[in-house]
Structures are given as C-alpha cells and as structure tokens.
Coordinates of N, CA and C in Angstrom, one line a residue:
X1 N 0.8 -1.2 0.0 CA 0.0 0.0 0.0 C 0.9 1.2 0.0
X2 N 0.4 2.2 -0.7 CA 1.1 3.5 -0.8 C 1.4 4.2 0.5
X3 N 0.4 4.3 1.4 CA 0.7 5.0 2.6 C 1.7 4.3 3.5
X4 N 1.8 3.0 3.4 CA 2.8 2.3 4.2 C 4.2 2.6 3.7
X5 N 4.3 2.7 2.4 CA 5.6 3.0 1.9 C 6.0 4.4 2.2
X6 N 5.0 5.3 2.2 CA 5.3 6.7 2.5 C 5.7 6.8 4.0
X7 N 5.0 6.1 4.9 CA 5.3 6.1 6.3 C 6.7 5.5 6.6
X8 N 7.0 4.4 5.9 CA 8.4 3.8 6.0 C 9.4 4.8 5.5
X9 N 9.1 5.5 4.4 CA 10.1 6.6 3.9 C 10.3 7.7 4.9
X10 N 9.2 8.1 5.6 CA 9.3 9.1 6.6 C 10.2 8.6 7.8
X11 N 10.0 7.3 8.2 CA 10.8 6.8 9.3 C 12.2 6.7 8.9
X12 N 12.5 6.2 7.6 CA 13.9 6.1 7.2 C 14.5 7.5 7.1
X13 N 13.8 8.5 6.6 CA 14.3 9.9 6.5 C 14.6 10.4 7.9
X14 N 13.7 10.2 8.9 CA 13.9 10.7 10.2 C 15.2 10.0 10.8
X15 N 15.4 8.7 10.6 CA 16.5 8.1 11.1 C 17.8 8.6 10.4
X16 N 17.8 8.8 9.1 CA 19.0 9.3 8.4 C 19.3 10.7 8.9
X17 N 18.3 11.6 9.0 CA 18.6 13.0 9.3 C 19.0 13.1 10.8
X18 N 18.5 12.2 11.7 CA 18.9 12.2 13.1 C 20.4 11.8 13.2
X19 N 20.7 10.8 12.5 CA 22.2 10.3 12.5 C 23.0 11.4 11.9
X20 N 22.6 12.1 10.8 CA 23.4 13.2 10.2 C 23.5 14.3 11.2
X21 N 22.5 14.6 12.0 CA 22.5 15.7 12.9 C 23.4 15.3 14.1
X22 N 23.3 14.1 14.6 CA 24.2 13.7 15.7 C 25.7 13.7 15.4
X23 N 26.0 13.2 14.2 CA 27.4 13.2 13.8 C 27.8 14.4 12.9
X24 N 27.0 15.3 12.8 CA 27.3 16.6 12.1 C 27.8 16.3 10.7
X25 N 27.1 15.4 10.0 CA 27.5 15.1 8.6 C 27.1 16.2 7.6
X26 N 26.0 16.8 7.8 CA 25.5 17.9 7.1 C 24.5 18.7 8.0
X27 N 24.3 19.9 7.6 CA 23.3 20.7 8.4 C 22.4 21.5 7.5
X28 N 21.2 21.6 7.9 CA 20.2 22.4 7.2 C 20.3 23.8 7.7
X29 N 20.0 24.7 6.8 CA 20.1 26.1 7.1 C 18.9 26.5 8.0
X30 N 17.8 25.9 7.8 CA 16.6 26.1 8.6 C 16.0 24.8 9.0
X31 N 15.5 24.7 10.2 CA 14.9 23.4 10.7 C 13.7 22.9 9.9
X32 N 13.0 23.8 9.3 CA 11.8 23.4 8.5 C 12.2 22.6 7.3
X33 N 13.5 22.9 6.8 CA 14.0 22.1 5.7 C 14.2 20.7 6.0
X34 N 14.4 20.3 7.2 CA 14.6 18.9 7.6 C 13.2 18.3 7.4
X35 N 12.2 18.9 7.9 CA 10.8 18.4 7.8 C 10.4 18.2 6.3
X36 N 10.8 19.2 5.5 CA 10.5 19.1 4.0 C 11.2 17.9 3.4
X37 N 12.5 17.7 3.8 CA 13.3 16.6 3.3 C 12.7 15.3 3.7
X38 N 12.4 15.2 5.0 CA 11.9 13.9 5.6 C 10.5 13.5 5.0
X39 N 9.6 14.5 5.1 CA 8.2 14.2 4.6 C 8.2 14.2 3.1
X40 N 8.8 15.2 2.5 CA 8.6 15.4 1.0 C 9.5 14.4 0.2
X41 N 10.8 14.4 0.4 CA 11.7 13.6 -0.4 C 11.7 12.2 0.0
X42 N 11.9 11.9 1.3 CA 12.0 10.5 1.8 C 10.6 9.9 1.7
X43 N 9.6 10.6 2.3 CA 8.3 10.0 2.4 C 7.5 10.0 1.1
X44 N 7.1 11.1 0.6 CA 6.3 11.2 -0.6 C 7.0 10.8 -1.9
X45 N 8.1 11.3 -2.2 CA 8.8 11.0 -3.4 C 9.3 9.6 -3.4
X46 N 10.2 9.3 -2.5 CA 10.9 8.0 -2.5 C 9.9 6.9 -2.1
X47 N 9.0 7.2 -1.2 CA 8.0 6.2 -0.8 C 7.1 5.8 -2.0
X48 N 6.7 6.8 -2.7 CA 5.9 6.6 -3.9 C 6.7 5.7 -5.0
X49 N 8.0 6.1 -5.2 CA 8.8 5.3 -6.1 C 8.9 3.8 -5.6
X50 N 9.0 3.6 -4.3 CA 9.1 2.3 -3.7 C 7.9 1.4 -4.1
X51 N 6.7 2.0 -4.2 CA 5.5 1.3 -4.5 C 5.6 0.8 -6.0
X52 N 6.4 1.4 -6.8 CA 6.5 1.0 -8.2 C 7.5 -0.2 -8.4
X53 N 8.3 -0.5 -7.4 CA 9.3 -1.5 -7.6 C 8.8 -2.9 -8.0
X54 N 7.7 -3.4 -7.5 CA 7.2 -4.7 -7.9 C 6.8 -4.7 -9.4
X55 N 6.3 -3.6 -9.9 CA 5.8 -3.6 -11.3 C 6.9 -3.2 -12.3
X56 N 7.6 -2.2 -11.9 CA 8.6 -1.6 -12.8 C 10.0 -2.3 -12.7
X57 N 10.3 -2.9 -11.6 CA 11.6 -3.6 -11.5 C 12.5 -2.6 -10.7
X58 N 13.5 -3.2 -10.1 CA 14.4 -2.4 -9.2 C 15.3 -1.5 -10.0
X59 N 15.7 -2.0 -11.2 CA 16.6 -1.1 -12.0 C 16.0 0.2 -12.5
X60 N 14.7 0.1 -12.9 CA 14.0 1.3 -13.3 C 13.8 2.2 -12.2
X61 N 13.4 1.7 -11.1 CA 13.1 2.5 -9.9 C 14.4 3.1 -9.4
X62 N 15.5 2.4 -9.4 CA 16.8 2.9 -9.0 C 17.2 4.0 -9.9
X63 N 17.0 3.8 -11.2 CA 17.4 4.9 -12.2 C 16.6 6.1 -12.0
X64 N 15.3 6.0 -11.9 CA 14.5 7.2 -11.7 C 14.9 7.9 -10.4
X65 N 15.1 7.1 -9.3 CA 15.4 7.7 -8.0 C 16.8 8.4 -8.1
X66 N 17.7 7.9 -8.8 CA 19.0 8.5 -9.0 C 18.9 9.8 -9.7
X67 N 18.0 9.8 -10.8 CA 17.8 11.1 -11.5 C 17.1 12.1 -10.6
X68 N 16.1 11.7 -9.9 CA 15.4 12.6 -9.0 C 16.4 13.2 -7.9
X69 N 17.2 12.3 -7.4 CA 18.2 12.7 -6.4 C 19.2 13.7 -7.0
X70 N 19.7 13.4 -8.2 CA 20.6 14.3 -8.9 C 20.0 15.6 -9.2
X71 N 18.8 15.7 -9.6 CA 18.1 17.0 -9.8 C 18.0 17.8 -8.5
X72 N 17.6 17.1 -7.5 CA 17.4 17.7 -6.2 C 18.8 18.2 -5.6
X73 N 19.8 17.4 -5.7 CA 21.1 17.9 -5.2 C 21.7 19.0 -6.1
X74 N 21.5 18.9 -7.4 CA 22.0 20.0 -8.2 C 21.3 21.3 -8.0
X75 N 20.0 21.2 -7.8 CA 19.1 22.4 -7.5 C 19.6 23.0 -6.2
X76 N 19.9 22.1 -5.2 CA 20.4 22.6 -3.9 C 21.7 23.3 -4.0
X77 N 22.6 22.8 -4.9 CA 23.9 23.3 -5.1 C 23.8 24.7 -5.8
X78 N 23.0 24.8 -6.8 CA 23.0 26.0 -7.6 C 22.0 27.1 -7.0
X79 N 20.9 26.7 -6.5 CA 19.9 27.7 -6.1 C 19.4 27.6 -4.7
X80 N 19.1 26.4 -4.2 CA 18.4 26.2 -2.9 C 19.3 26.5 -1.7
X81 N 20.4 25.9 -1.6 CA 21.3 26.0 -0.5 C 20.5 25.7 0.8
X82 N 19.7 24.6 0.8 CA 18.9 24.2 1.9 C 19.8 23.6 3.0
X83 N 20.9 22.9 2.5 CA 21.8 22.2 3.4 C 23.2 22.5 3.0
X84 N 24.1 22.2 3.9 CA 25.5 22.4 3.6 C 26.3 21.4 4.5
X85 N 27.6 21.3 4.1 CA 28.5 20.5 5.0 C 29.0 21.5 6.0
X86 N 29.1 21.0 7.3 CA 29.5 21.9 8.4 C 31.0 22.2 8.5
X87 N 31.8 21.7 7.5 CA 33.3 21.8 7.6 C 33.8 23.2 7.2
X88 N 32.9 24.1 6.7 CA 33.3 25.4 6.3 C 33.9 25.5 4.9
X89 N 34.0 24.4 4.2 CA 34.5 24.4 2.9 C 33.5 25.0 1.9
X90 N 33.9 25.6 0.9 CA 32.9 26.2 -0.1 C 32.2 25.0 -0.8
X91 N 30.9 25.3 -1.1 CA 30.1 24.2 -1.7 C 30.2 24.2 -3.2
X92 N 31.4 24.2 -3.7 CA 31.6 24.2 -5.2 C 32.9 23.4 -5.5
X93 N 33.2 23.2 -6.7 CA 34.4 22.5 -7.1 C 34.2 21.0 -7.3
X94 N 35.3 20.3 -7.5 CA 35.3 18.9 -7.7 C 34.8 18.1 -6.6
X95 N 35.2 18.5 -5.4 CA 34.7 17.8 -4.2 C 33.2 17.8 -4.1
X96 N 32.6 18.9 -4.3 CA 31.2 19.0 -4.2 C 30.5 18.3 -5.4
X97 N 31.0 18.3 -6.6 CA 30.5 17.6 -7.7 C 30.5 16.1 -7.4
X98 N 31.6 15.6 -6.8 CA 31.7 14.2 -6.5 C 30.6 13.8 -5.4
X99 N 30.4 14.7 -4.4 CA 29.4 14.5 -3.4 C 28.0 14.4 -4.0
X100 N 27.7 15.3 -4.9 CA 26.4 15.3 -5.6 C 26.2 14.0 -6.3
X101 N 27.1 13.5 -7.0 CA 27.0 12.2 -7.7 C 26.8 11.1 -6.7
X102 N 27.6 11.1 -5.6 CA 27.5 10.0 -4.6 C 26.1 10.1 -4.0
X103 N 25.6 11.3 -3.6 CA 24.3 11.4 -3.0 C 23.2 11.0 -3.9
X104 N 23.4 11.3 -5.2 CA 22.4 10.8 -6.2 C 22.3 9.3 -6.2
X105 N 23.4 8.6 -6.2 CA 23.4 7.2 -6.2 C 22.8 6.7 -4.9
X106 N 23.1 7.3 -3.8 CA 22.5 6.9 -2.5 C 20.9 7.1 -2.5
X107 N 20.5 8.2 -3.2 CA 19.0 8.4 -3.3 C 18.4 7.3 -4.1
X108 N 19.2 6.7 -5.0 CA 18.7 5.6 -5.8 C 18.4 4.4 -5.0
X109 N 19.2 4.2 -3.9 CA 19.0 3.1 -3.0 C 17.8 3.2 -2.1
X110 N 17.4 4.5 -1.8 CA 16.4 4.7 -0.8 C 15.0 4.0 -1.1
X111 N 14.5 4.2 -2.3 CA 13.2 3.5 -2.6 C 13.3 2.0 -2.6
X112 N 14.5 1.4 -2.9 CA 14.6 0.0 -2.9 C 14.7 -0.5 -1.4
X113 N 15.3 0.3 -0.5 CA 15.3 0.0 0.9 C 13.9 0.1 1.5
X114 N 13.2 1.1 1.1 CA 11.8 1.2 1.5 C 10.9 0.0 1.1
X115 N 11.1 -0.4 -0.2 CA 10.3 -1.5 -0.7 C 10.7 -2.8 0.0
X116 N 11.9 -3.0 0.3 CA 12.3 -4.2 1.1 C 11.8 -4.2 2.5
X117 N 11.9 -3.0 3.1 CA 11.4 -2.9 4.5 C 9.9 -3.1 4.5
X118 N 9.2 -2.7 3.5 CA 7.7 -2.9 3.4 C 7.4 -4.4 3.3
X119 N 8.2 -5.1 2.5 CA 8.0 -6.5 2.4 C 8.3 -7.2 3.8
X120 N 9.3 -6.8 4.4 CA 9.7 -7.4 5.7 C 8.6 -7.1 6.8
X121 N 8.2 -5.9 6.8 CA 7.1 -5.5 7.8 C 5.8 -6.3 7.5
X122 N 5.5 -6.4 6.2 CA 4.3 -7.2 5.8 C 4.4 -8.6 6.3
X123 N 5.5 -9.2 6.1 CA 5.7 -10.6 6.5 C 5.6 -10.7 8.1
X124 N 6.2 -9.8 8.7 CA 6.2 -9.8 10.2 C 4.8 -9.6 10.7
X125 N 4.1 -8.7 10.1 CA 2.7 -8.3 10.5 C 1.8 -9.5 10.3
X126 N 1.9 -10.2 9.2 CA 1.0 -11.3 8.9 C 1.4 -12.5 9.6
X127 N 2.5 -12.6 10.2 CA 2.9 -13.8 10.9 C 3.4 -14.9 9.9
X128 N 3.5 -16.1 10.4 CA 3.9 -17.2 9.6 C 2.9 -17.5 8.4
X129 N 3.5 -17.8 7.3 CA 2.7 -18.0 6.1 C 2.6 -19.5 5.8
X130 N 1.4 -20.0 5.6 CA 1.3 -21.4 5.3 C 1.9 -21.7 3.9
X131 N 2.3 -23.0 3.7 CA 2.9 -23.3 2.4 C 2.0 -23.0 1.2
X132 N 0.7 -23.2 1.4 CA -0.3 -22.9 0.4 C -0.3 -21.4 0.0
X133 N -0.3 -20.6 1.1 CA -0.3 -19.1 0.8 C 1.0 -18.7 0.1
X134 N 2.1 -19.3 0.5 CA 3.4 -19.0 -0.1 C 3.4 -19.4 -1.6
X135 N 2.9 -20.5 -1.9 CA 2.8 -20.9 -3.3 C 1.8 -20.0 -4.1
X136 N 0.7 -19.6 -3.4 CA -0.2 -18.7 -4.1 C 0.5 -17.3 -4.4
X137 N 1.3 -16.8 -3.4 CA 2.0 -15.6 -3.6 C 3.0 -15.7 -4.7
X138 N 3.7 -16.8 -4.7 CA 4.7 -17.0 -5.8 C 4.0 -17.1 -7.2
X139 N 2.8 -17.8 -7.2 CA 2.0 -17.9 -8.4 C 1.6 -16.5 -8.9
X140 N 1.1 -15.7 -8.0 CA 0.7 -14.3 -8.3 C 1.9 -13.5 -8.9
X141 N 3.0 -13.6 -8.2 CA 4.2 -12.8 -8.7 C 4.6 -13.3 -10.1
X142 N 4.6 -14.6 -10.3 CA 4.9 -15.1 -11.6 C 3.9 -14.7 -12.7
X143 N 2.6 -14.6 -12.3 CA 1.6 -14.1 -13.3 C 1.9 -12.7 -13.6
X144 N 2.3 -11.9 -12.6 CA 2.6 -10.5 -12.9 C 3.8 -10.3 -13.8
X145 N 4.8 -11.1 -13.5 CA 6.0 -11.1 -14.4 C 5.6 -11.5 -15.8
X146 N 4.8 -12.5 -15.9 CA 4.4 -13.0 -17.2 C 3.6 -12.0 -18.0
X147 N 2.8 -11.2 -17.3 CA 2.0 -10.2 -18.0 C 2.9 -9.1 -18.5
X148 N 3.9 -8.7 -17.7 CA 4.9 -7.7 -18.1 C 5.7 -8.2 -19.3
X149 N 6.1 -9.5 -19.3 CA 6.8 -10.0 -20.5 C 6.0 -10.1 -21.7
X150 N 4.7 -10.5 -21.6 CA 3.8 -10.5 -22.7 C 3.6 -9.1 -23.3
X151 N 3.5 -8.1 -22.5 CA 3.4 -6.7 -23.0 C 4.7 -6.4 -23.7
X152 N 5.8 -6.8 -23.2 CA 7.1 -6.5 -23.9 C 7.2 -7.2 -25.2
X153 N 6.7 -8.5 -25.2 CA 6.7 -9.3 -26.4 C 5.8 -8.6 -27.5
X154 N 4.6 -8.1 -27.1 CA 3.8 -7.4 -28.1 C 4.5 -6.2 -28.6
X155 N 5.2 -5.5 -27.8 CA 6.0 -4.3 -28.3 C 7.0 -4.7 -29.3
X156 N 7.7 -5.8 -29.0 CA 8.8 -6.3 -29.9 C 8.2 -6.8 -31.2
X157 N 7.0 -7.5 -31.1 CA 6.4 -7.9 -32.3 C 5.9 -6.7 -33.2
X158 N 5.4 -5.7 -32.6 CA 5.0 -4.5 -33.3 C 6.2 -3.8 -34.0
X159 N 7.3 -3.8 -33.3 CA 8.5 -3.2 -33.9 C 9.1 -4.0 -35.0
X160 N 9.0 -5.3 -34.8 CA 9.4 -6.2 -35.9 C 8.6 -6.1 -37.1
X161 N 7.2 -6.0 -37.0 CA 6.4 -5.8 -38.1 C 6.7 -4.5 -38.8
X162 N 6.9 -3.4 -38.1 CA 7.2 -2.1 -38.6 C 8.5 -2.2 -39.4
X163 N 9.5 -2.9 -38.9 CA 10.8 -3.0 -39.5 C 10.7 -3.8 -40.8
X164 N 9.9 -4.9 -40.8 CA 9.6 -5.7 -42.0 C 8.9 -4.8 -43.1
X165 N 7.9 -4.0 -42.7 CA 7.3 -3.2 -43.7 C 8.3 -2.2 -44.3
X166 N 9.1 -1.6 -43.4 CA 10.1 -0.7 -43.9 C 11.1 -1.4 -44.9
X167 N 11.5 -2.6 -44.6 CA 12.4 -3.3 -45.5 C 11.7 -3.6 -46.8
X168 N 10.4 -4.0 -46.8 CA 9.7 -4.3 -48.0 C 9.6 -3.0 -48.9
X169 N 9.3 -1.9 -48.2 CA 9.2 -0.6 -49.0 C 10.5 -0.3 -49.6
X170 N 11.6 -0.4 -48.9 CA 12.9 -0.1 -49.4 C 13.3 -1.1 -50.6
X171 N 12.9 -2.3 -50.5 CA 13.1 -3.3 -51.5 C 12.3 -2.9 -52.8
X172 N 11.1 -2.5 -52.6 CA 10.3 -2.1 -53.8 C 10.9 -0.8 -54.4
X173 N 11.3 0.1 -53.6 CA 11.9 1.3 -54.2 C 13.2 1.0 -55.0
X174 N 14.0 0.0 -54.5 CA 15.2 -0.3 -55.2 C 15.0 -1.2 -56.4
X175 N 13.8 -1.8 -56.5 CA 13.4 -2.7 -57.6 C 14.1 -4.0 -57.5
X176 N 14.5 -4.4 -56.3 CA 15.1 -5.7 -56.1 C 14.1 -6.7 -55.7
X177 N 14.4 -7.9 -55.9 CA 13.5 -9.0 -55.4 C 13.6 -9.1 -53.9
X178 N 12.5 -9.4 -53.3 CA 12.5 -9.5 -51.8 C 13.4 -10.6 -51.4
X179 N 14.2 -10.3 -50.3 CA 15.1 -11.3 -49.8 C 14.3 -12.3 -48.9
X180 N 14.7 -13.5 -49.0 CA 14.0 -14.5 -48.3 C 14.4 -14.5 -46.8
X181 N 13.5 -14.6 -45.9 CA 13.9 -14.6 -44.5 C 14.4 -16.0 -44.2
X182 N 15.4 -16.0 -43.4 CA 16.0 -17.2 -43.0 C 15.4 -17.7 -41.7
X183 N 15.1 -19.0 -41.7 CA 14.6 -19.5 -40.5 C 15.7 -19.8 -39.5
X184 N 15.3 -20.0 -38.3 CA 16.4 -20.2 -37.2 C 17.2 -21.4 -37.5
X185 N 16.6 -22.5 -38.2 CA 17.3 -23.7 -38.5 C 18.4 -23.4 -39.5
X186 N 18.1 -22.5 -40.5 CA 19.0 -22.2 -41.6 C 20.2 -21.5 -41.1
X187 N 20.0 -20.6 -40.1 CA 21.1 -19.8 -39.6 C 22.0 -20.5 -38.6
X188 N 21.6 -21.6 -38.1 CA 22.4 -22.4 -37.2 C 23.5 -23.1 -37.8

C-alpha cells in the first residue's frame, strides 16, 4: 500500500537525518527544511517510487530515483542552499560535484530499501505464512511477471512488423526482389 511506503520513507528519513545531525555530517540552514526533506523527499517521493518496484523492477526504480536525487542535489547546489557541509569548505568544485553524484546514487537506493522494508514488515505483521499461501503468492508474482513479459513481447512484435514493412518498402523502391527470410534452423 502506498501510505505504508510513505510512512516507511518518513521513518527512514527521520533516522537518516537524526544520524546526520548527531554526527554533524551535514546541516540544514533552517529546521523546517529537515521536515520538508523527511516528509517530502523521503516519504512522498521515495515512498511513492518504492511502490513501483514490484511492477517496474528495481533497475528502473533505482534509475528514476538517482535522476530525482541528482536533480534535487544540483538544485540545492545552484539555487536552494537548503543544506551544507559543516566543515566550512565552499560548496563548489570537484569535491562538491563528487558528493552530488554520490548522494544521487544513495538516493537511488532509498526506494529499494523502503520496498524491502515494506515486504519485511508485511511478513512480520502477517505472521507465519502457510505453504499454500506461499505458493499462491509465488504464483501471483509469476503471473505479474508473465504479464509484463507479454506486454514487452507485443511491443517487440510491433517493432518487428514495422521493420519488416520498412524493409519491403525499401526493396520495392530499389526494384530488387524481396530477400527470403532465413529460419532459425538455416542460420544455425
């Protein structure tokens, strides 16, 4: 459920920001910005992305989260200045660019961690699962994967048909005889 992922994102954000505050890893210029980061970025944005993980796959979610994190960190660097490192170093240069890239990758991990925590809490909350329920869950997951693959297959088939039409048009324009398609047995 969406709200559970958002709540887990808020909890994760609160934990991360508390640790950062205790160890003075970074500091926010105003305390309200901590709330915006925890509720907005960790909870709403990353929690929402976490709900997409089962359908979209971890790589897509990771990629989108990295891009979102990169945009957020670049915006903070150029315009926002919501947070800074407390070491007194200027927030520009190669060091800062490397930190922005590192933070963007770490943002990519956040929705995946939320999704895994959601699964763990769900298992804990439901208690032990009977073997029948486990098989039913596996069957449902496989059906979802199958549906995704069938959609991808339809897309590939449509692209193949379009490519074949394009090839036939080009052959007609050139006035050459159509080339025979080789079967998989002939190409082996």
